[in-house]
Coordinates of C-alpha atoms and ligand atoms in Angstrom, one line a residue:
M666 CA 99.7 125.6 78.3
I667 CA 100.5 127.6 75.1
S668 CA 102.6 130.7 76.0
N669 CA 101.8 134.2 74.8
N670 CA 104.9 134.4 72.6
A671 CA 103.8 131.2 70.9
I672 CA 100.5 132.9 70.1
A673 CA 102.3 136.0 68.9
K674 CA 104.5 133.8 66.7
H675 CA 102.0 131.2 65.3
G676 CA 98.7 133.0 65.6
V677 CA 95.7 132.0 67.7
L678 CA 94.2 129.5 65.3
T679 CA 97.4 127.4 65.0
C680 CA 97.7 127.4 68.8
F681 CA 94.2 126.3 69.1
F682 CA 94.9 123.3 66.9
I683 CA 98.1 122.6 68.8
L684 CA 96.1 122.6 72.1
L685 CA 93.5 120.4 70.5
F686 CA 96.3 118.0 69.4
V687 CA 97.9 118.1 72.8
D688 CA 94.5 117.5 74.5
M689 CA 93.8 114.6 72.2
A690 CA 97.2 113.2 72.8
T691 CA 97.0 113.2 76.6
A692 CA 94.8 110.6 78.2
Q693 CA 91.8 111.9 80.1
M694 CA 91.5 111.3 83.8
A695 CA 89.3 108.1 84.2
M696 CA 85.7 108.6 85.0
I697 CA 84.9 107.7 88.6
S698 CA 83.5 104.3 89.6
A699 CA 84.4 102.9 86.2
A700 CA 84.1 99.3 87.4
E701 CA 80.5 99.9 88.5
R702 CA 79.3 100.9 85.1
K703 CA 78.0 98.9 82.1
V704 CA 81.4 97.8 80.7
T705 CA 82.6 95.5 78.0
S706 CA 85.7 93.9 79.4
L707 CA 88.7 93.6 77.1
N708 CA 90.5 91.4 79.6
G709 CA 91.9 88.1 78.4
Y710 CA 94.6 87.0 76.0
W711 CA 96.1 89.8 73.8
D712 CA 98.4 89.1 70.8
V713 CA 101.8 90.7 71.5
I714 CA 105.0 91.7 69.8
I715 CA 108.0 91.8 72.1
D716 CA 110.2 94.7 70.9
P717 CA 113.4 94.8 72.9
T718 CA 115.1 97.3 70.6
G719 CA 112.1 99.6 70.2
I720 CA 112.2 99.2 66.4
G721 CA 108.4 98.8 66.3
D722 CA 108.0 102.6 66.2
W723 CA 110.1 102.8 63.0
R724 CA 108.3 99.8 61.6
Q725 CA 105.0 101.4 62.5
V726 CA 103.6 98.1 63.7
W727 CA 100.2 99.8 64.6
L728 CA 99.5 100.0 60.8
E729 CA 99.7 96.2 60.6
H730 CA 100.9 96.3 57.0
K731 CA 100.2 93.1 55.1
P732 CA 102.0 92.0 51.9
E733 CA 100.1 93.0 48.8
K734 CA 102.5 92.4 45.9
K735 CA 104.4 89.1 45.7
S736 CA 107.6 90.9 46.5
D737 CA 106.1 92.4 49.7
F738 CA 107.2 91.3 53.2
F739 CA 107.0 92.9 56.6
E740 CA 109.3 91.9 59.5
Y741 CA 106.6 91.9 62.2
S742 CA 103.2 90.5 62.7
F743 CA 100.7 90.0 65.5
Q744 CA 99.6 86.8 64.0
G745 CA 101.5 83.7 64.9
G746 CA 103.3 85.5 67.8
P747 CA 103.0 85.1 71.6
Q748 CA 100.0 86.1 73.7
L749 CA 99.9 87.8 77.1
K750 CA 97.1 87.8 79.7
V751 CA 95.6 91.1 80.5
P752 CA 95.5 92.2 83.2
G753 CA 98.9 91.1 84.4
D754 CA 102.5 92.1 84.5
F755 CA 104.4 90.7 81.5
N756 CA 107.6 89.9 83.6
S757 CA 105.9 86.9 85.3
Q758 CA 104.2 85.5 82.2
K759 CA 107.2 84.5 80.2
P760 CA 110.8 83.5 81.3
E761 CA 112.3 85.7 78.5
L762 CA 110.4 88.7 80.0
T763 CA 111.5 88.1 83.7
Y764 CA 114.0 91.1 83.7
F765 CA 112.5 92.8 80.6
E766 CA 112.6 96.6 80.5
G767 CA 111.4 97.8 77.1
T768 CA 108.5 97.8 74.7
V769 CA 105.8 95.3 74.3
W770 CA 103.0 95.9 71.7
Y771 CA 99.6 94.5 72.6
K772 CA 96.7 93.9 70.2
K773 CA 93.0 93.2 70.9
Q774 CA 90.0 93.4 68.5
F775 CA 86.4 94.1 69.4
N776 CA 83.1 94.5 67.7
Y777 CA 81.0 97.6 68.2
E778 CA 77.8 99.1 66.8
P779 CA 77.8 102.9 67.3
K780 CA 74.5 104.1 68.6
K781 CA 73.0 107.6 68.3
G782 CA 73.3 109.5 71.6
K783 CA 75.9 107.1 73.0
R784 CA 79.6 107.8 73.8
L785 CA 82.3 105.2 74.0
F786 CA 85.5 105.2 76.1
I787 CA 88.4 102.8 76.6
Y788 CA 89.5 102.6 80.2
F789 CA 92.8 101.3 81.5
G790 CA 93.1 100.5 85.3
A791 CA 96.8 101.0 85.0
V792 CA 99.7 100.3 82.6
N793 CA 103.3 100.5 83.6
Y794 CA 105.0 102.8 82.6
R795 CA 104.5 104.7 79.3
T796 CA 101.5 103.9 77.1
D797 CA 100.6 104.8 73.5
V798 CA 97.2 103.7 72.3
F799 CA 96.2 103.2 68.6
L800 CA 92.7 102.5 67.3
N801 CA 92.3 101.1 63.8
G802 CA 95.9 102.2 62.9
K803 CA 95.5 105.8 64.2
K804 CA 97.1 107.1 67.5
I805 CA 94.5 108.2 70.0
G806 CA 96.8 109.2 72.8
S807 CA 99.4 108.5 75.4
H808 CA 99.7 108.2 79.2
E809 CA 102.6 108.2 81.6
G810 CA 102.5 106.6 85.0
G811 CA 102.3 103.0 86.1
F812 CA 99.7 102.9 88.9
T813 CA 96.6 105.1 88.2
P814 CA 93.7 104.7 85.8
F815 CA 93.2 106.7 82.6
Q816 CA 90.8 106.7 79.6
F817 CA 90.3 107.9 76.0
E818 CA 87.0 108.8 74.4
I819 CA 86.7 106.9 71.1
S820 CA 83.2 107.8 70.2
A821 CA 84.4 109.5 67.0
P822 CA 87.1 107.1 65.7
V823 CA 85.4 103.8 66.6
K824 CA 83.8 102.2 63.5
A825 CA 80.8 99.9 63.1
G826 CA 81.9 96.3 63.2
L827 CA 85.4 95.0 63.9
N828 CA 87.9 97.5 65.6
T829 CA 91.5 97.0 66.5
I830 CA 93.2 98.4 69.6
I831 CA 97.0 98.4 69.7
V832 CA 98.7 99.4 72.9
K833 CA 102.4 100.2 73.1
V834 CA 103.7 99.6 76.6
N835 CA 107.2 100.6 77.7
N836 CA 108.4 100.0 81.3
T837 CA 111.8 101.6 80.8
R838 CA 112.8 103.6 83.9
Y839 CA 113.5 107.3 83.2
Q840 CA 115.6 109.8 85.2
N841 CA 112.6 112.2 84.8
G842 CA 110.1 109.6 85.6
I843 CA 107.9 109.2 88.7
P844 CA 109.5 107.1 90.2
G845 CA 112.9 107.9 88.7
K846 CA 115.5 105.3 87.7
G847 CA 116.3 103.9 91.1
Y848 CA 113.8 102.0 93.3
D849 CA 113.7 99.0 95.5
W850 CA 111.0 96.9 93.9
L851 CA 110.7 94.9 90.7
N852 CA 109.8 97.0 87.7
Y853 CA 106.8 95.0 86.6
G854 CA 105.7 96.2 83.2
G855 CA 102.6 95.7 81.1
I856 CA 98.9 96.2 81.1
T857 CA 98.7 95.3 84.8
R858 CA 95.1 96.2 85.5
D859 CA 91.7 95.9 83.8
V860 CA 90.9 97.2 80.3
N861 CA 87.2 98.1 79.7
L862 CA 85.0 99.6 77.0
I863 CA 82.6 101.9 78.7
E864 CA 79.5 103.1 76.9
T865 CA 77.6 106.1 78.3
N866 CA 74.8 108.4 77.2
N867 CA 75.7 111.8 75.8
T868 CA 76.0 113.2 79.2
Y869 CA 77.3 111.0 82.0
I870 CA 78.3 111.3 85.7
D871 CA 82.1 111.8 85.4
D872 CA 83.0 112.5 89.0
Y873 CA 81.6 113.0 92.5
S874 CA 82.8 113.5 96.0
I875 CA 80.5 112.2 98.8
Q876 CA 82.3 112.3 102.1
L877 CA 81.7 113.8 105.5
K878 CA 82.6 117.5 105.8
K879 CA 85.9 118.0 107.7
G880 CA 85.3 117.8 111.4
S881 CA 81.6 116.7 111.0
L882 CA 80.1 113.4 112.1
N883 CA 76.8 113.8 110.4
T884 CA 77.0 116.2 107.4
V885 CA 78.1 115.3 103.9
L886 CA 79.7 118.1 101.9
G887 CA 80.4 117.2 98.3
W888 CA 79.6 117.7 94.7
V889 CA 78.6 115.9 91.5
Q890 CA 80.2 116.6 88.1
L891 CA 78.5 115.7 84.8
N892 CA 80.2 115.6 81.4
G893 CA 78.4 116.1 78.2
E894 CA 76.2 118.3 76.1
R895 CA 73.5 118.6 78.7
P896 CA 75.3 120.0 81.8
R897 CA 72.1 121.4 83.4
Q898 CA 70.2 118.4 84.9
N899 CA 68.3 117.3 87.9
I900 CA 70.3 114.9 90.0
S901 CA 69.5 112.9 93.1
I902 CA 71.6 111.1 95.6
N903 CA 69.8 108.2 97.3
I904 CA 70.7 106.1 100.3
P905 CA 67.9 103.6 100.5
E906 CA 68.9 102.2 103.9
L907 CA 68.5 105.6 105.4
N908 CA 65.5 106.4 103.3
L909 CA 67.5 109.5 102.2
S910 CA 67.0 111.2 98.9
Y911 CA 68.8 114.4 98.2
H912 CA 68.0 116.5 95.1
A913 CA 69.9 119.2 93.3
K914 CA 70.4 120.8 89.9
T915 CA 73.8 120.9 88.1
N916 CA 74.9 124.3 86.6
D917 CA 76.2 125.3 83.2
E918 CA 79.5 123.5 84.0
G919 CA 77.6 120.3 85.0
I920 CA 78.4 120.8 88.7
A921 CA 76.0 120.5 91.6
K922 CA 77.0 121.1 95.2
V923 CA 75.9 118.5 97.6
E924 CA 75.1 118.9 101.3
F925 CA 73.0 116.7 103.5
S926 CA 73.0 115.3 107.0
S927 CA 71.9 112.1 108.6
A928 CA 72.6 110.0 111.7
F929 CA 75.1 107.8 109.8
K930 CA 76.5 104.7 111.4
L931 CA 80.1 105.8 111.2
W932 CA 82.8 103.7 109.5
S933 CA 85.6 102.4 111.7
P934 CA 88.0 99.5 111.8
S935 CA 85.8 97.7 114.4
S936 CA 82.6 98.6 112.5
P937 CA 83.4 99.1 108.8
K938 CA 79.9 100.3 107.8
L939 CA 79.2 101.1 104.2
Y940 CA 76.0 102.4 102.6
R941 CA 74.8 101.6 99.1
L942 CA 74.5 105.0 97.5
I943 CA 72.9 105.7 94.1
I944 CA 73.6 108.9 92.2
E945 CA 71.1 109.6 89.4
S946 CA 71.1 112.3 86.7
E947 CA 68.5 112.5 83.9
T948 CA 70.9 110.5 81.7
D949 CA 73.1 108.4 83.9
T950 CA 73.1 106.3 87.1
V951 CA 76.1 105.3 89.2
A952 CA 76.1 103.2 92.4
D953 CA 78.8 103.1 95.0
D954 CA 79.4 101.7 98.6
I955 CA 80.2 104.7 100.7
G956 CA 81.3 104.9 104.3
F957 CA 81.2 108.0 106.5
R958 CA 84.0 108.7 109.0
S959 CA 85.9 111.7 110.3
I960 CA 89.7 111.8 110.3
E961 CA 91.7 114.7 111.6
V962 CA 94.6 115.8 113.8
K963 CA 94.0 117.4 117.1
G964 CA 97.2 118.5 118.8
S965 CA 99.5 115.5 118.7
K966 CA 96.8 112.9 118.2
I967 CA 95.1 111.4 115.1
M968 CA 91.4 111.5 115.8
L969 CA 89.1 108.9 114.1
N970 CA 85.4 109.9 114.6
G971 CA 86.5 112.2 117.3
K972 CA 88.5 109.6 119.3
P973 CA 92.3 109.1 119.4
V974 CA 93.5 106.2 117.2
F975 CA 96.9 104.5 117.2
L976 CA 97.9 103.4 113.7
K977 CA 98.9 99.7 113.9
A978 CA 100.1 99.5 110.3
V979 CA 102.2 97.4 108.0
N980 CA 103.9 98.2 104.7
I981 CA 102.7 96.2 101.7
H982 CA 104.0 96.1 98.1
E983 CA 101.5 95.2 95.3
E984 CA 102.9 91.7 94.8
N985 CA 101.3 88.3 95.3
P986 CA 104.3 86.5 97.0
Y987 CA 103.0 83.1 96.0
K988 CA 102.8 84.0 92.3
A989 CA 105.9 86.3 92.4
A990 CA 103.8 88.7 90.3
R991 CA 102.0 92.0 90.5
A992 CA 98.9 91.6 92.7
R993 CA 95.9 92.6 90.7
N994 CA 92.6 90.9 91.6
K995 CA 90.3 90.5 94.6
E996 CA 92.0 87.1 95.5
D997 CA 95.4 88.8 95.6
A998 CA 94.0 91.7 97.7
L999 CA 92.4 89.4 100.2
L1000 CA 95.6 87.3 100.6
L1001 CA 97.6 90.4 101.4
L1002 CA 95.0 92.2 103.6
N1003 CA 94.1 89.1 105.6
A1004 CA 97.8 88.7 106.4
A1005 CA 97.8 92.3 107.7
K1006 CA 94.7 91.6 109.7
K1007 CA 96.3 88.4 111.2
L1008 CA 99.2 90.6 112.3
G1009 CA 96.7 92.7 114.3
C1010 CA 96.9 95.8 112.0
N1011 CA 94.2 98.5 111.6
M1012 CA 96.0 100.2 108.7
V1013 CA 98.0 99.3 105.6
R1014 CA 100.5 101.5 103.9
L1015 CA 100.2 100.7 100.2
A1016 CA 103.8 101.3 99.3
H1017 CA 105.1 103.1 97.2
Y1018 CA 102.4 103.8 94.6
P1019 CA 98.6 103.6 94.3
H1020 CA 97.6 99.9 94.4
N1021 CA 94.8 98.4 92.4
E1022 CA 91.2 99.2 93.4
N1023 CA 90.7 95.8 94.9
M1024 CA 93.2 96.5 97.6
V1025 CA 91.5 99.8 98.6
K1026 CA 87.9 98.5 98.4
E1027 CA 88.6 95.2 100.2
A1028 CA 90.6 97.0 102.9
E1029 CA 87.7 99.4 103.5
K1030 CA 85.3 96.4 103.7
M1031 CA 87.6 94.7 106.2
G1032 CA 88.0 97.8 108.4
L1033 CA 91.6 98.4 107.4
M1034 CA 92.5 102.1 107.1
V1035 CA 94.6 102.8 104.0
W1036 CA 97.6 105.0 103.4
S1037 CA 97.9 105.7 99.7
E1038 CA 101.0 107.1 98.1
I1039 CA 102.4 108.4 94.8
P1040 CA 105.8 107.1 93.7
V1041 CA 107.7 110.3 94.3
Y1042 CA 110.5 108.1 95.5
Q1043 CA 114.0 109.1 96.6
H1044 CA 115.8 110.6 93.5
I1045 CA 113.3 112.8 91.6
E1046 CA 114.2 115.6 89.2
F1047 CA 112.2 118.3 91.0
A1048 CA 113.8 121.1 89.1
D1049 CA 112.3 119.9 85.9
T1050 CA 108.8 121.4 85.4
V1051 CA 107.8 118.4 83.3
V1052 CA 108.4 116.3 86.4
T1053 CA 106.5 118.5 88.8
Q1054 CA 103.6 118.4 86.3
K1055 CA 103.7 114.6 86.3
M1056 CA 103.7 114.5 90.1
E1057 CA 100.6 116.7 90.2
R1058 CA 98.9 114.6 87.5
M1059 CA 99.6 111.4 89.4
M1060 CA 98.3 112.9 92.6
E1061 CA 95.1 114.0 90.9
E1062 CA 94.6 110.6 89.3
M1063 CA 95.1 108.9 92.6
I1064 CA 92.7 111.2 94.4
K1065 CA 90.1 111.2 91.7
R1066 CA 89.9 107.4 91.9
D1067 CA 89.8 106.9 95.7
K1068 CA 88.5 110.1 97.2
N1069 CA 85.2 108.4 98.1
R1070 CA 86.9 105.5 99.8
C1071 CA 86.5 106.5 103.5
G1072 CA 89.0 103.8 104.4
V1073 CA 91.7 106.0 102.8
I1074 CA 92.8 108.3 105.6
I1075 CA 96.3 109.5 104.4
W1076 CA 97.7 110.8 101.1
S1077 CA 101.4 110.4 101.1
L1078 CA 103.1 112.6 98.5
S1079 CA 106.7 111.5 98.7
N1080 CA 109.1 108.9 100.2
E1081 CA 112.7 109.6 101.2
T1082 CA 113.3 112.4 98.8
Y1083 CA 116.6 114.2 99.1
P1084 CA 116.4 117.6 100.9
S1085 CA 119.5 118.7 98.9
A1086 CA 117.8 118.0 95.5
P1087 CA 117.3 121.3 93.6
N1088 CA 113.7 122.6 94.1
R1089 CA 112.7 119.7 96.2
N1090 CA 111.1 121.7 99.0
N1091 CA 109.3 124.2 96.7
A1092 CA 108.0 121.4 94.5
L1093 CA 106.7 119.3 97.4
I1094 CA 105.3 122.3 99.3
A1095 CA 103.4 123.3 96.2
L1096 CA 102.2 119.7 95.7
T1097 CA 101.0 119.6 99.3
K1098 CA 99.0 122.8 98.8
K1099 CA 97.4 121.5 95.6
C1100 CA 96.6 118.2 97.4
R1101 CA 94.8 120.1 100.1
N1102 CA 92.9 122.1 97.5
V1103 CA 91.8 118.9 95.8
D1104 CA 90.9 117.0 99.0
S1105 CA 90.7 118.9 102.3
T1106 CA 89.2 115.9 104.2
R1107 CA 92.2 113.6 104.6
L1108 CA 95.6 113.8 106.3
I1109 CA 98.7 114.6 104.1
T1110 CA 102.2 113.4 104.8
H1111 CA 105.7 113.2 103.3
V1112 CA 107.9 110.3 104.4
I1113 CA 111.4 111.5 105.4
N1114 CA 114.6 109.7 106.4
S1115 CA 116.9 112.8 106.5
Q1116 CA 117.0 112.9 110.3
Q1117 CA 120.4 112.9 112.0
Y1118 CA 121.0 110.0 114.5
E1119 CA 123.9 110.9 116.8
N1120 CA 124.6 110.3 120.5
N1121 CA 121.5 108.2 120.6
T1122 CA 119.5 111.2 119.6
F1123 CA 117.2 111.7 116.6
D1124 CA 117.3 115.2 115.2
V1125 CA 114.3 115.5 112.9
W1126 CA 115.0 118.8 111.1
D1127 CA 113.4 118.3 107.6
T1128 CA 111.2 121.4 107.0
L1129 CA 108.7 119.3 105.0
G1130 CA 107.2 118.3 108.3
R1131 CA 105.9 121.8 108.7
Y1132 CA 103.5 121.3 105.7
A1133 CA 102.3 117.8 106.6
D1134 CA 99.6 116.8 109.0
I1135 CA 101.7 114.1 110.5
V1136 CA 105.5 113.7 110.5
S1137 CA 106.4 110.3 109.0
I1138 CA 109.9 108.9 109.6
N1139 CA 111.6 106.0 108.1
E1140 CA 114.5 104.7 110.3
Y1141 CA 116.4 101.5 110.2
V1142 CA 118.4 101.6 113.5
G1143 CA 119.6 98.1 114.3
W1144 CA 119.9 97.3 110.6
Y1145 CA 121.5 99.9 108.4
T1146 CA 122.6 101.9 111.4
P1147 CA 123.9 100.4 114.7
W1148 CA 122.3 101.5 118.0
Q1149 CA 124.2 104.3 119.7
G1150 CA 123.0 103.6 123.1
L1151 CA 120.1 101.8 124.9
P1152 CA 117.0 102.1 122.7
A1153 CA 114.9 103.0 125.7
N1154 CA 117.2 106.0 126.3
T1155 CA 116.8 107.4 122.8
K1156 CA 116.3 111.2 122.7
W1157 CA 114.3 113.2 120.1
K1158 CA 114.6 116.7 118.7
L1159 CA 111.6 117.5 116.5
I1160 CA 111.3 120.4 114.1
C1161 CA 107.5 120.2 114.7
P1162 CA 107.2 119.1 118.3
E1163 CA 103.5 119.6 118.3
K1164 CA 102.7 117.2 115.5
P1165 CA 101.9 113.4 115.6
V1166 CA 104.9 111.3 114.7
F1167 CA 104.5 108.1 112.7
I1168 CA 107.3 105.6 112.2
S1169 CA 106.6 104.7 108.6
E1170 CA 109.3 102.2 108.1
F1171 CA 111.7 100.2 110.4
G1172 CA 113.0 96.6 110.5
G1173 CA 115.7 94.6 108.9
E1174 CA 116.3 91.4 106.9
A1175 CA 116.2 87.7 107.7
L1176 CA 116.0 84.6 105.6
Y1177 CA 113.2 82.4 107.0
G1178 CA 114.7 79.4 108.7
S1179 CA 118.2 80.9 108.8
N1180 CA 119.0 80.2 112.4
N1181 CA 122.5 78.7 112.2
G1182 CA 124.8 81.7 111.9
P1183 CA 125.9 83.9 114.9
T1184 CA 122.8 85.7 116.1
D1185 CA 124.7 88.9 116.7
E1186 CA 126.0 89.3 113.2
A1187 CA 123.9 90.8 110.4
A1188 CA 125.7 89.1 107.6
Y1189 CA 124.0 85.7 108.3
W1190 CA 120.4 87.0 107.8
T1191 CA 119.3 85.1 110.9
E1192 CA 115.8 85.4 112.2
A1193 CA 117.2 86.0 115.6
Y1194 CA 119.1 89.1 114.4
Q1195 CA 115.9 90.5 112.9
A1196 CA 113.9 89.7 116.0
K1197 CA 116.5 91.6 118.1
I1198 CA 115.9 94.7 115.9
Y1199 CA 112.2 94.5 116.6
T1200 CA 112.8 94.1 120.4
S1201 CA 115.0 97.2 120.3
Q1202 CA 112.6 99.1 118.1
V1203 CA 109.7 98.4 120.4
A1204 CA 111.8 99.6 123.3
M1205 CA 112.6 102.8 121.4
F1206 CA 108.9 103.4 120.5
G1207 CA 108.3 104.3 124.1
T1208 CA 110.6 107.3 123.7
V1209 CA 109.0 108.8 120.6
P1210 CA 107.1 112.0 121.4
N1211 CA 103.6 112.1 120.0
L1212 CA 103.9 108.6 118.6
C1213 CA 100.6 108.1 116.6
G1214 CA 101.6 104.8 115.0
V1215 CA 104.2 102.4 113.6
C1216 CA 104.6 100.6 110.4
P1217 CA 107.2 97.8 110.0
W1218 CA 108.9 97.3 106.6
L1219 CA 107.3 95.1 105.6
L1220 CA 104.6 92.3 105.5
F1221 CA 106.1 89.8 102.9
D1222 CA 109.5 89.3 101.5
Y1223 CA 109.3 90.7 98.0
R1224 CA 111.2 90.9 94.7
S1225 CA 113.8 93.5 94.2
L1226 CA 116.7 92.8 91.8
G1227 CA 119.2 94.9 93.7
R1228 CA 119.1 92.5 96.5
M1229 CA 121.7 90.1 95.1
H1230 CA 123.2 88.0 97.9
P1231 CA 123.1 84.5 96.2
V1232 CA 122.5 82.6 99.5
Y1233 CA 120.3 84.9 101.6
Q1234 CA 118.5 87.2 99.1
K1235 CA 118.3 85.7 95.6
G1236 CA 116.7 88.9 94.2
Y1237 CA 114.4 89.3 97.3
N1238 CA 114.3 92.1 99.9
R1239 CA 114.1 89.9 103.0
K1240 CA 112.7 92.5 105.4
G1241 CA 109.3 90.7 105.4
L1242 CA 107.8 89.5 108.7
L1243 CA 106.7 86.7 106.4
S1244 CA 108.7 84.9 103.8
E1245 CA 107.4 84.8 100.2
K1246 CA 105.8 81.5 101.1
G1247 CA 103.9 83.0 104.0
E1248 CA 106.2 81.5 106.7
K1249 CA 106.2 83.6 109.9
K1250 CA 109.6 84.7 111.0
K1251 CA 110.4 85.3 114.8
A1252 CA 109.8 89.1 114.3
W1253 CA 106.3 88.4 113.1
Y1254 CA 105.4 87.2 116.6
M1255 CA 107.0 90.3 118.2
M1256 CA 104.8 92.6 116.1
K1257 CA 101.8 90.5 116.7
E1258 CA 102.3 90.8 120.5
Y1259 CA 103.1 94.5 120.3
Y1260 CA 99.9 95.2 118.4
S1261 CA 97.8 93.0 120.6
K1262 CA 98.7 95.2 123.6
K1263 CA 98.0 98.5 121.8
Ligands
LIG2025 C1 113.6 102.5 102.3 C2 112.5 102.5 101.2 C3 112.0 101.2 100.9 C4 113.1 100.2 100.9 C5 113.6 100.0 102.3 C6 114.8 99.0 102.3 O1 113.2 103.0 103.5 O2 111.4 103.4 101.6 O3 111.3 101.3 99.6 O4 112.7 98.9 100.4 O5 114.2 101.3 102.7 O6 116.0 99.5 102.3 O7 114.5 97.8 102.4

């Protein structure tokens, strides 16, 4: 926003150009269903320059200067250097990049023939963490955030013939980042998801929301948003299987309200029904597989399609344990999700950031409900307005991409933030309200771990719970905190005694196969010690008022460089129910049995 005193000082015209520049510099929110469109993939090997000191900015590597005079030389080149696969984190592609936090410059060329009446976009599924994009030596914009899609329109700057895209990626952690500097997973950097060129007509379908109205089992309430020079168009929404065709007209802003009813076969974990749905305007067509379900809270229960549901969940990081790399494709998603299914889950908590679309779409097809979360993790600079704007942007990018995924039932807007952090409550309460404005159909939660645990009593006092639909609690009694009495005698004091309570993390560490040390001592990472935690936790679950679900931390052992014990951890967080080789620990069998009885 340009302030009034700036206008007074610089004049309206100057401010207009500043706004234009700012708008051009910031990436656009990605168009919806990007993968379903006519795309030219830029995936594959990209030439790279690894730039540990960040000097590439000073050298202006995006200009790709070449020697002209005999005395010329330039101390960089994309030719003759290494290549990296896109999509893919760079840490797992080269030994020298394993712990790399810094800048890598990526280069790709493509041929294009501009056509009258067509527009061209470059779409990034995700890049961690800061991105600057250059086309043919000119900067076209930047994006911050490692786990949500973004795009740039390049209709004007793209030229006929050969074009060169250069992408500066920097995965340095920042105090005012989202997440901040401290987190318990490997900071995989790079162009970690797909890169596509998307060509559209002058006016295209940029966004739509097609889901059941809150509390309804048969009526869709949504909208369609066009983008382009012909905002007023006839549109139709077709579901061939239901012989349903709904027609509407978009207004001067390109928006059409959508409302239609049908006897939908509802989506559920036991029957994950999806309908092929085609949205047509006069200049664009987009198809999607849409499910219809209702999710809401009634008293202390979560109701799915009007019936109480117990969330048998598990935490998952976006890491293929066998590849020790960022999970990114359908094969990786199926590996992780099938393991959750085998455990007996009906929901996955995609911790602690929006995962790639394969995870969300495949979960929906398999009948796994999804908890999606933005990385507002622990220490966040809530008093910095730049940070609160970043949080809001990330939330909007997450919701824009997945709001039509009926499998997603919960938006989680924070994890273990500090109640004492300046402006934390105001910022998160404001974010919650904005989230509800953007999407009123799903449940919203904040994960807390501020509860007191004394005299075998949990005192859940965090006021954030008042603004969430469910109270989500991380607790590690039996691992980080010893039990203070019999788990089955645990007492609870809840600030919101009427709301559903979800145990969003619990557990402890064990090295698979470590069965030699004393089983009552944590420092040997034995499976028996971990299993004892689970036995006690299950006993405690019976004392939790309004328990609506549980979610062990976590499915697989995963990489986290702060986990440094040279014998038991070796850079892995060992709270997995499965080792990074997929070996089932004793605790896995306990959760399997607990879920089988639910
Ligand atoms: C926290 C946090 C996780 C972390 C876990 C642990 O609850 O949410 O991200 O990995 O504890 O300590 O293992």
